[in-house]
Short mmCIF file of C-alpha atoms and ligand atoms in Angstrom, two decimals:
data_model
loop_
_atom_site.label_atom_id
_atom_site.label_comp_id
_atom_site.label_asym_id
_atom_site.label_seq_id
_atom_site.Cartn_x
_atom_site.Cartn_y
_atom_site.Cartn_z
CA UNK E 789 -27.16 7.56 4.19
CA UNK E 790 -24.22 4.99 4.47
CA UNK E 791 -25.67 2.20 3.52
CA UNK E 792 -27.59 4.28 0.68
CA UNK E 793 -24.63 5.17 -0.40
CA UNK E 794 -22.47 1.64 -0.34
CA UNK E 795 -25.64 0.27 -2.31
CA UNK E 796 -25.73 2.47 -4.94
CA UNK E 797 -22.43 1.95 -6.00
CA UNK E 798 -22.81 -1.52 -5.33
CA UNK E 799 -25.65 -0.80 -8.40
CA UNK E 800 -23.22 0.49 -10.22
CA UNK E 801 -24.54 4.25 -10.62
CA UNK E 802 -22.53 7.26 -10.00
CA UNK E 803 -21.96 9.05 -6.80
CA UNK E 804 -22.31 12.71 -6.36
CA UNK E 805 -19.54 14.98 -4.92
CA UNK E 806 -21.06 15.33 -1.74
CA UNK E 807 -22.00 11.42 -1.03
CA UNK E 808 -17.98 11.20 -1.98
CA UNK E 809 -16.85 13.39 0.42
CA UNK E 810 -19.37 12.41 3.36
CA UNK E 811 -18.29 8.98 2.96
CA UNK E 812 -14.18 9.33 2.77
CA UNK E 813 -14.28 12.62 5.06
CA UNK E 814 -16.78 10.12 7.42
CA UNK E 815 -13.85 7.84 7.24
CA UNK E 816 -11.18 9.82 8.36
CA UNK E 817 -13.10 11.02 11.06
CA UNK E 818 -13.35 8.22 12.41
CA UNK E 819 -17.43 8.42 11.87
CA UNK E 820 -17.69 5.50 9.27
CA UNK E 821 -16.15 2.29 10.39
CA UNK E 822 -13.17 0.14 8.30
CA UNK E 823 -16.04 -2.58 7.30
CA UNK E 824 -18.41 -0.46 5.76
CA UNK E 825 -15.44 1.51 3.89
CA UNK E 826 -14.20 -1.77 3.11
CA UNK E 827 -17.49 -2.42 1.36
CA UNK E 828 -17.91 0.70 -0.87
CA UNK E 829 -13.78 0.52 -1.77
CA UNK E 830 -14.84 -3.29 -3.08
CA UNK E 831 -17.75 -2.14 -4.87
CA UNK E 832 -15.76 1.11 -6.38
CA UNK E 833 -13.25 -1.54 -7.11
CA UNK E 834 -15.94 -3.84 -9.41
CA UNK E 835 -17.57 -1.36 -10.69
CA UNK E 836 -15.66 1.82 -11.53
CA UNK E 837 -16.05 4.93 -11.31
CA UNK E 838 -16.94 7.80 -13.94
CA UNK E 839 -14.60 10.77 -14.70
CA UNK E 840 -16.36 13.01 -12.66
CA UNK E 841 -16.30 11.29 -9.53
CA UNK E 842 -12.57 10.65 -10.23
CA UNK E 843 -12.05 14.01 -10.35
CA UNK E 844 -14.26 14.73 -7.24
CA UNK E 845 -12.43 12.04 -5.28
CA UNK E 846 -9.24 13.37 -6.11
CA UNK E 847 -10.23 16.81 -5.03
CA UNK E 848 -11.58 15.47 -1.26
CA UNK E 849 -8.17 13.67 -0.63
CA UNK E 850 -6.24 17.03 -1.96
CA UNK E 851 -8.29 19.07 0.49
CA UNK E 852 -7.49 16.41 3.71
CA UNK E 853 -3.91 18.20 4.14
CA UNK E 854 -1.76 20.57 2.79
CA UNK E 855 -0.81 21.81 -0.13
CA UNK E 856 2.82 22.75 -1.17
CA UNK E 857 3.28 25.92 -2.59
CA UNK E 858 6.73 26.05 -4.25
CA UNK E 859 5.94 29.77 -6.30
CA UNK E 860 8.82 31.15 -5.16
CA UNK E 861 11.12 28.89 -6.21
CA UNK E 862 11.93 30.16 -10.12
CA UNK E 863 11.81 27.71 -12.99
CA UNK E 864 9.01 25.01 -13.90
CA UNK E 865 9.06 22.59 -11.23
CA UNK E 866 8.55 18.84 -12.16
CA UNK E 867 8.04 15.79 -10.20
CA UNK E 868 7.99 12.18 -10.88
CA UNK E 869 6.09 9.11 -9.89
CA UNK E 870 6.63 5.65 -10.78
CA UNK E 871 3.28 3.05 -9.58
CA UNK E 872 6.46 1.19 -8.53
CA UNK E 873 8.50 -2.23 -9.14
CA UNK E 874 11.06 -4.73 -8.53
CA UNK E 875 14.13 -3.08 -9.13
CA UNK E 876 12.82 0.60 -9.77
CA UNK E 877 15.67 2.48 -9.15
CA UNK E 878 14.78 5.45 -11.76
CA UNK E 879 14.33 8.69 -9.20
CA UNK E 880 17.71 8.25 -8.11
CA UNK E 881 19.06 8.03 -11.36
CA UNK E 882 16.94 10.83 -13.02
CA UNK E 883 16.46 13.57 -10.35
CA UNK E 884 20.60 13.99 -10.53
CA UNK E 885 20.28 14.15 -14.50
CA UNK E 886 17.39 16.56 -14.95
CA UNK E 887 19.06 19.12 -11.99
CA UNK E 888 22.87 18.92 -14.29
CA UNK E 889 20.48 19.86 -17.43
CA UNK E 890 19.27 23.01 -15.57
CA UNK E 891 15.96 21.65 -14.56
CA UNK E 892 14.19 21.74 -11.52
CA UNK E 893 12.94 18.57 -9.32
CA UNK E 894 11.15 18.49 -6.69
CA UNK E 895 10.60 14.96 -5.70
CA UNK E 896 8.62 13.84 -2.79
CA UNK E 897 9.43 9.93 -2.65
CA UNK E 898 7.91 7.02 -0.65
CA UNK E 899 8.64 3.56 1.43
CA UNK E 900 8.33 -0.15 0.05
CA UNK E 901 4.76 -1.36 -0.80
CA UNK E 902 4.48 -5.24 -0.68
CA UNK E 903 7.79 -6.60 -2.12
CA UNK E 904 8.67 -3.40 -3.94
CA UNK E 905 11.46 -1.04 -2.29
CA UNK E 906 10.26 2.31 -2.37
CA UNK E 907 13.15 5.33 -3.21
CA UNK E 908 13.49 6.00 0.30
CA UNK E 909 14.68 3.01 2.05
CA UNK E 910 16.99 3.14 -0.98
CA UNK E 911 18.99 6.78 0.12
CA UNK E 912 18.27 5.45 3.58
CA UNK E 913 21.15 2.64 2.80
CA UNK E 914 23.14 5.99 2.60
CA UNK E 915 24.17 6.67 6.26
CA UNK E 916 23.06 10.05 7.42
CA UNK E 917 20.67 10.79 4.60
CA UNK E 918 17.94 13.19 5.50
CA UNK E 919 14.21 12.23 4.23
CA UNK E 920 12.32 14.91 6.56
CA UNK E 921 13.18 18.15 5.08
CA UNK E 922 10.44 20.81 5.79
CA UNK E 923 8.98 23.25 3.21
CA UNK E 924 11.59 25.49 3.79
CA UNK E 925 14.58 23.10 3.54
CA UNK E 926 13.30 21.80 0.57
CA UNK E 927 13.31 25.56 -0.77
CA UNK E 928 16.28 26.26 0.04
CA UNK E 929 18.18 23.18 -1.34
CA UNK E 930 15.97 23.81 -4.35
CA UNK E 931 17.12 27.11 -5.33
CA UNK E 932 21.17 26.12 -4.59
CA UNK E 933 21.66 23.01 -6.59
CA UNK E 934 17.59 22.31 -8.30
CA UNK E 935 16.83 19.42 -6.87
CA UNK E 936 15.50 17.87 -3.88
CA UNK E 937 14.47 14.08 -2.69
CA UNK E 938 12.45 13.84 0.03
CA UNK E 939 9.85 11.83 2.13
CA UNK E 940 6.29 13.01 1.65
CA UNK E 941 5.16 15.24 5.05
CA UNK E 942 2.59 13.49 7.45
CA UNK E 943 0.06 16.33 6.57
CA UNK E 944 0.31 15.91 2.71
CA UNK E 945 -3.28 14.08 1.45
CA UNK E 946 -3.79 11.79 5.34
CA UNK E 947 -6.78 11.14 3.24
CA UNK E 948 -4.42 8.60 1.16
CA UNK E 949 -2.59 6.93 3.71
CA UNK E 950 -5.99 5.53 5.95
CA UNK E 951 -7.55 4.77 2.82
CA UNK E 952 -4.50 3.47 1.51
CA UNK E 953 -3.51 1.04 4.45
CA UNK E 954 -7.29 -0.44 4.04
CA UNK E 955 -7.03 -0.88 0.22
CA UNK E 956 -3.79 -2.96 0.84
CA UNK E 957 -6.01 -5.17 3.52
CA UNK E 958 -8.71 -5.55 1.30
CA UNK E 959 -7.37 -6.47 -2.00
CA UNK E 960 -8.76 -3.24 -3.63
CA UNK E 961 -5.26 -1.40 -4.24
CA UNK E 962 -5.78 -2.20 -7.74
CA UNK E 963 -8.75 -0.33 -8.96
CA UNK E 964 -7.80 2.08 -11.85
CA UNK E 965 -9.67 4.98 -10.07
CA UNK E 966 -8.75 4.04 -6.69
CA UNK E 967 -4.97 4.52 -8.31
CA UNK E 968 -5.60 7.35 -10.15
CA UNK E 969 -6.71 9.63 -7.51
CA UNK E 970 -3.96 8.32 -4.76
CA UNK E 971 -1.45 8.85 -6.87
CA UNK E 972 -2.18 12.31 -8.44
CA UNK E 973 -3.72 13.84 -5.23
CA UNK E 974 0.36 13.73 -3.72
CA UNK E 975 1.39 15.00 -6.66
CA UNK E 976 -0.42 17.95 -7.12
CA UNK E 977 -0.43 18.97 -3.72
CA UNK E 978 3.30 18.08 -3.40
CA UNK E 979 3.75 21.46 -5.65
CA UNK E 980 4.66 20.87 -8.95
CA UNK E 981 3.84 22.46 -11.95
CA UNK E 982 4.30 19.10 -14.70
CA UNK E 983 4.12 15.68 -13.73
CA UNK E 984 5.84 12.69 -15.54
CA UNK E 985 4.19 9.19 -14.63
CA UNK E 986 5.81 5.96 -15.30
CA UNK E 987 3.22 3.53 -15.25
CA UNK E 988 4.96 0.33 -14.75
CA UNK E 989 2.94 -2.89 -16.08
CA UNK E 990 3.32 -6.59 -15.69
CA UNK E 991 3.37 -9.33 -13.44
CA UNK E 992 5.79 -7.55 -10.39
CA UNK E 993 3.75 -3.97 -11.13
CA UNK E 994 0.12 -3.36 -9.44
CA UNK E 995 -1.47 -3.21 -13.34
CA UNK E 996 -1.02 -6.29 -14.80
CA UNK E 997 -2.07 -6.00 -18.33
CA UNK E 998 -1.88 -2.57 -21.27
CA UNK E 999 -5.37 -2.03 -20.87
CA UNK E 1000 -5.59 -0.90 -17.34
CA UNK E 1001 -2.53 0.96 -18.21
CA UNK E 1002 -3.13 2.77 -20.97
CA UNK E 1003 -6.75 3.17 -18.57
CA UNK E 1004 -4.27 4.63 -16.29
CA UNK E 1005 -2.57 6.52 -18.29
CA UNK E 1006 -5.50 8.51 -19.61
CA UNK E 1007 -7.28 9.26 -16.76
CA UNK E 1008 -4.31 10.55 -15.13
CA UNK E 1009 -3.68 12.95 -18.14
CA UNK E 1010 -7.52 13.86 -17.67
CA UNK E 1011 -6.78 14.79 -13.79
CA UNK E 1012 -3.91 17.07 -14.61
CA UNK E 1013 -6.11 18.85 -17.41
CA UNK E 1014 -8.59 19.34 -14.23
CA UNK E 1015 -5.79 20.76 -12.46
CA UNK E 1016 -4.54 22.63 -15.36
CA UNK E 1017 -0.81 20.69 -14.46
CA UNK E 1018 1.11 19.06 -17.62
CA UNK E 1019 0.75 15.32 -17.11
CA UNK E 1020 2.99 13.15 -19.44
CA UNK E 1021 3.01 9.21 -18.72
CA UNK E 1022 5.31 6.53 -20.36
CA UNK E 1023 4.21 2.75 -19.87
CA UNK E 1024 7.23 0.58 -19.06
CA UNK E 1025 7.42 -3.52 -18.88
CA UNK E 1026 7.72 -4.87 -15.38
CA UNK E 1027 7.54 -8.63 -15.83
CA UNK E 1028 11.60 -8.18 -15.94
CA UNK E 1029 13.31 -6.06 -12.66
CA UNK E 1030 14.35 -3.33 -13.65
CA UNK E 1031 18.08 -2.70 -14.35
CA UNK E 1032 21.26 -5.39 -12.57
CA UNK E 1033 20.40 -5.20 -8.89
CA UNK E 1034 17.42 -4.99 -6.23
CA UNK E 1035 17.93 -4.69 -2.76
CA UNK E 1036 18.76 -0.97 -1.65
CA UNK E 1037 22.10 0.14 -0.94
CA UNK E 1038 23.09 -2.35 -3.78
CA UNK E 1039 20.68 -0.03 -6.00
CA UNK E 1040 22.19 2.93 -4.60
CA UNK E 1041 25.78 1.55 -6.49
CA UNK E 1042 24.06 0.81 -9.82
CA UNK E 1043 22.43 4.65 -9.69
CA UNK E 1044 25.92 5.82 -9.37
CA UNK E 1045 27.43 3.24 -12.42
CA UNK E 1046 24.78 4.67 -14.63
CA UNK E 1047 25.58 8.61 -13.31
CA UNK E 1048 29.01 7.52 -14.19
CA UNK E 1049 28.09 6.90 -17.62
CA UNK E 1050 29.67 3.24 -16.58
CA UNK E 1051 26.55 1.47 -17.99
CA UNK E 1052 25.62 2.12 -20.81
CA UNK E 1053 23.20 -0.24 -23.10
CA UNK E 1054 20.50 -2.09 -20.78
CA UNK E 1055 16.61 -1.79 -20.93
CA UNK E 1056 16.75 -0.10 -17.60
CA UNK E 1057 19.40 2.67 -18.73
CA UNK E 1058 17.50 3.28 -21.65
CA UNK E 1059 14.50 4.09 -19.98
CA UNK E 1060 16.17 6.19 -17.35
CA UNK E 1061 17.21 8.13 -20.46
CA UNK E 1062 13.60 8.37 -21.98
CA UNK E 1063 12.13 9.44 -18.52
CA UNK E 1064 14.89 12.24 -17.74
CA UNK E 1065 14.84 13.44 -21.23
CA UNK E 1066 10.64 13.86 -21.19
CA UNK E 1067 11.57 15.89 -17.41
CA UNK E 1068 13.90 18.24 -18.93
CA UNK E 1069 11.68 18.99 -22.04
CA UNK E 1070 9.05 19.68 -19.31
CA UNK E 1071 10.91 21.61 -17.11
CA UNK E 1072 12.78 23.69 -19.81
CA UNK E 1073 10.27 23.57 -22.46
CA UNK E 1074 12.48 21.98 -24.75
CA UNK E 1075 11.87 19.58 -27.40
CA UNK E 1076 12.12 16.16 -26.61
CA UNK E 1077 15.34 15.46 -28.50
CA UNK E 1078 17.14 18.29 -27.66
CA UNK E 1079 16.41 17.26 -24.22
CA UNK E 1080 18.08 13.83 -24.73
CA UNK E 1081 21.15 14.88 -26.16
CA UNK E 1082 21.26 17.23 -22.79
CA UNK E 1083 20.57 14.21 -21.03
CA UNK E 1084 23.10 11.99 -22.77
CA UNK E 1085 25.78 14.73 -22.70
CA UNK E 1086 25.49 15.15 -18.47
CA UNK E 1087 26.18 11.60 -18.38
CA UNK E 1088 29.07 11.70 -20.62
CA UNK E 1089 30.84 14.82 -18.88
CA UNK E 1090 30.41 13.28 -15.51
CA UNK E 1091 27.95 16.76 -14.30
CA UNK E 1092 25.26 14.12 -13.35
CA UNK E 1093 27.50 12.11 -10.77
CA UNK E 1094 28.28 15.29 -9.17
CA UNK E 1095 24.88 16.62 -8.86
CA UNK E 1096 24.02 13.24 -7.17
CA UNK E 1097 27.36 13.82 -5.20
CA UNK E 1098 26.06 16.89 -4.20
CA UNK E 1099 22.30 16.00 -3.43
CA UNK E 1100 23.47 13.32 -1.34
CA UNK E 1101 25.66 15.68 0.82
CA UNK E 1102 22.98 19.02 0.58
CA UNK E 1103 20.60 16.11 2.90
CA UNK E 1104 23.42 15.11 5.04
CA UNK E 1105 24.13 11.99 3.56
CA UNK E 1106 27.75 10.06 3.67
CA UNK E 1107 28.00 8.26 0.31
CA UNK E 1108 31.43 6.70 1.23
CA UNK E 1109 29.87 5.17 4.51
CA UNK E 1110 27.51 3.19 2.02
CA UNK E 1111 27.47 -0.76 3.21
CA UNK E 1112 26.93 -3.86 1.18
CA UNK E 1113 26.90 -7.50 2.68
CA UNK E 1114 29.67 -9.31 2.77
CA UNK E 1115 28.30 -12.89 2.57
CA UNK E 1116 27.64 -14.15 -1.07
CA UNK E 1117 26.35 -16.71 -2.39
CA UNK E 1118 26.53 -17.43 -6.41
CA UNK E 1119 23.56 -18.43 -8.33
CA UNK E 1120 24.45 -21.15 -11.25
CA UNK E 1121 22.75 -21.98 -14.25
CA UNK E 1122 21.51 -25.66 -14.23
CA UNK E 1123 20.96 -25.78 -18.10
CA UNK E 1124 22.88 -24.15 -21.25
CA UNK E 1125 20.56 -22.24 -22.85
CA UNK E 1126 19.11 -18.65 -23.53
CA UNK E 1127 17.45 -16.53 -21.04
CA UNK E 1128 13.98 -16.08 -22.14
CA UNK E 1129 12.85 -14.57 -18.67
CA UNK E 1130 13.24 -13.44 -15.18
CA UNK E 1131 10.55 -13.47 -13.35
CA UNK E 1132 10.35 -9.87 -11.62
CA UNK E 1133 7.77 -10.93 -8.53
CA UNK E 1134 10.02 -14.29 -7.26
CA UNK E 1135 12.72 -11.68 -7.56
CA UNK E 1136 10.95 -9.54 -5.16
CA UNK E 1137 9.59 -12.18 -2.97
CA UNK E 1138 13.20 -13.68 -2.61
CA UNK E 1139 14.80 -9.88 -2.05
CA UNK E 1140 12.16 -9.12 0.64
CA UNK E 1141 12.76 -12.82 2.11
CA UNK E 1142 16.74 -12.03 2.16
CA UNK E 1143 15.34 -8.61 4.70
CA UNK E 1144 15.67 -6.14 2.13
CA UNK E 1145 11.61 -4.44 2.73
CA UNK E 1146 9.31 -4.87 6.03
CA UNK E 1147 7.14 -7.62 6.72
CA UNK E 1148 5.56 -6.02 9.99
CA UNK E 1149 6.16 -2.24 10.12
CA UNK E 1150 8.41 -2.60 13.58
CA UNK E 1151 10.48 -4.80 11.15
CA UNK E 1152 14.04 -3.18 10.36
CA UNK E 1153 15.15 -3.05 6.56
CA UNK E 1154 18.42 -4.90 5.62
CA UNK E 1155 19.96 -2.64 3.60
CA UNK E 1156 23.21 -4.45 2.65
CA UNK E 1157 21.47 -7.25 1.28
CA UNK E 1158 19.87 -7.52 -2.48
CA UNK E 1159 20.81 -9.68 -5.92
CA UNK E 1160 22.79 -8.51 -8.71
CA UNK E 1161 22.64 -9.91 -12.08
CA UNK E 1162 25.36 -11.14 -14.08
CA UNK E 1163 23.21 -12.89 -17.03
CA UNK E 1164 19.83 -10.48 -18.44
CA UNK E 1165 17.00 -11.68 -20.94
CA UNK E 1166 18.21 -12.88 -24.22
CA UNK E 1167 21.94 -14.32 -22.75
CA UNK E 1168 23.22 -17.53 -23.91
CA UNK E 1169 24.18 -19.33 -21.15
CA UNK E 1170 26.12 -22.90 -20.12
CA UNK E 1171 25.63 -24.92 -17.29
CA UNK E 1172 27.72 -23.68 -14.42
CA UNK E 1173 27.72 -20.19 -15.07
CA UNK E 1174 27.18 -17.50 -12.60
CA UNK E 1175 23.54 -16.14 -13.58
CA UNK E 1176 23.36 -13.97 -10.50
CA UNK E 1177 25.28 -12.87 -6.95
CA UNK E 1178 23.10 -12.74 -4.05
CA UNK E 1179 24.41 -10.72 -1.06
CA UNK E 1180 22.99 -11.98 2.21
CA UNK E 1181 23.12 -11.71 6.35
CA UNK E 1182 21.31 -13.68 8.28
CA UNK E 1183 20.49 -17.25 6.53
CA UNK E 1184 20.07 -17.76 3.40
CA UNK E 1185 16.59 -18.25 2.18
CA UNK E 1186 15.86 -20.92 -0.07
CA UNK E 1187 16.56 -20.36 -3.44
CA UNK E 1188 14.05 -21.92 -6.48
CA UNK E 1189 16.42 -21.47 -9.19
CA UNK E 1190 13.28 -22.40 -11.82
CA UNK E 1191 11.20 -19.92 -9.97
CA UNK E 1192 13.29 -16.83 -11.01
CA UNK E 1193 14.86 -18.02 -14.45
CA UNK E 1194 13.45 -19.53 -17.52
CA UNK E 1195 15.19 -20.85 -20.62
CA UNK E 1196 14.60 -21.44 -24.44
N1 LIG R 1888 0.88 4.14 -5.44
C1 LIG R 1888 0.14 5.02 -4.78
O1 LIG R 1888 0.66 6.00 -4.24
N2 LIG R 1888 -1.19 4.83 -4.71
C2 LIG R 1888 -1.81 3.79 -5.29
O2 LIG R 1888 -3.01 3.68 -5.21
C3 LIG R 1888 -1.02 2.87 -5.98
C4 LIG R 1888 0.34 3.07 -6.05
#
């Protein structure tokens, strides 16, 4: 029956819902070894999988652990998931947003993958912040200030992390399917009742190229119409990072500067805008522009910064105990010139290089150290100028200027 089963995928034919779930459930039992998942992952990875099975698959990792329910709790819940980037700051600039417009977030976050910080290790830079509420913390924060960032529990979808921690092993984390189901499994056991996915593309995002993500995008949509959940997706360019900083307690600052309606007109703060604006037409049924100018208006009457003030103290966080490095070290421009590019994945590989995401999982995050940008895409530029600050600990790595910047 394994074998059978690895082969006929291998052929490229469909699987039925109950080879699917013998196979995975096999898996986490422990009754089908890591090799011969290995080899059915590879050959769902080259070959694809229809709708159906998508749907199936998703429905055997939703049924692995629990799932949230959050009925109590008044209001249409949303959630949010980005497929993650350099830079990707957006939950904690959003969540505060939709919550001052009256909507309601539930947000179950998660760690680092590869040389992407995940949300959070970034409110772990806060000292004291909680990211193990149980269902009825979360509840209860929910219905006093409407909104909540957490970790995800260890019994929500075990299906994903085992299968998961092989993919990344096995160079199959980025099958369209494979992503599909992962992703949309949490979320619609995590509780919610619309989803908004930010499907990040380019060369520092898991999908590389428009295809896969507008692939991406529909199947996802198609797995929420299964579920009967609202699924809305927006496809955002990742060959850039996202916003002035990476690192984590660094991207903790800009969050606040952008609650504080202290930036106001980058890439990044536009599409924080666009993503809160399609959560509070979801969450309050709202048009999409009258959502924006709720958005825009939270920012401007500072309501935003305090519901992120008040988030951050509801999960026992001390904002004002926040830690950056002191060491610096500038990053000049060797030619005059205008930026045509930063490259997003050398920014990541040099970020996790300075300690800011684990190599090994005993490894301990550095959350004082990061890079912020003083120069963006499309700057003019002279020789000598500071391009970019990077805040540092132990030594400095080396730094391949040409790797990260490129000039017209
Ligand atoms: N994020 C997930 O949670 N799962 C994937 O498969 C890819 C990104």
């Amino acid at each position: 029956m394994i074998l059978d089963i690895i082969n006929k995928k291998r052929l490229g034919k469909e699987l039925t819902y109950k080879e699917l779930d013998f196979f995975f459930n096999g898996f986490l039992n422990g009754d089908i070894a890591d090799y011969q998942m290995s080899a059915l992952l590879m050959a769902i990875c080259i070959n694809g999988m229809s709708d159906e099975e998508v749907f199936a698959l998703t429905k055997i990792f939703i049924d692995s652990g629990d799932v949230l329910d959050f009925s109590d709790i008044p209001g249409i819940k949303v959630d949010k998931h980005s497929t993650g980037g350099i830079g990707d700051k957006t939950t904690l600039v959003i969540v505060p947003i939709v919550a001052a417009c009256g909507g309601t977030v539930i947000k179950m976050s998660g760690r680092g993958l590869g040389y992407t910080g995940g949300t959070i290790d970034k409110l772990e830079s806060i000292p004291g912040y909680k990211i193990n509420l149980t269902d009825n913390q979360i509840i209860k924060q929910v219905h006093s200030i409407g909104c909540v960032i957490t970790g995800q529990t260890a019994d929500l979808v075990p299906m994903d992390k085992v299968v998961y921690a092989l993919r990344d092993v096995t160079s199959t984390v980025s099958s369209i399917p494979l992503i599909a189901s992962s992703i949309m499994s949490k979320k619609i056991a995590g509780g919610a009742d619309k989803i908004l996915i930010d499907i990040k593309v380019g060369n520092g995002a898991l999908v590389t190229n428009r295809d896969d993500a507008n692939k991406l995008s529909r199947l996802m949509k198609e797995i929420g119409r299964f579920y009967n959940k609202e699924v809305r997706t927006v496809i955002s360019d990742m060959n850039t990072p996202l916003g002035l900083t990476v690192g984590n307690g660094i991207e903790v600052l800009e969050a606040i500067d952008i609650l504080k309606g202290k930036e106001k007109s980058n890439p990044f703060v536009d599409l924080c805008i666009e993503l809160a604006s399609d959560m509070v037409s979801m969450s309050l049924d709202v048009s999409f522009d009258e959502a924006k100018d709720m958005v825009i208006e939270v920012i401007e009457n500072k309501k935003a910064y305090k519901k992120f003030l008040e988030l951050v103290e509801n999960q026992k966080g001390d904002i004002n105990k926040l830690k950056i490095s002191e060491k610096t070290y500038k990053i000049k421009s060797l030619n005059n010139g205008c930026i045509s590019k930063i490259n997003a994945l050398n920014v990541g590989k040099l970020v996790f290089n300075l300690g800011a995401a684990k190599a090994h999982v005993d490894d301990k995050i550095d959350y004082g150290v990061g890079i912020k940008f003083h120069k963006l895409v499309g700057d003019n530029v002279k020789k000598g100028d500071v391009l970019a600050t990077i805040y540092y600990n132990k030594k400095l790595p080396e730094i391949n200027i040409e790797n990260i910047y490129k000039f017209e």
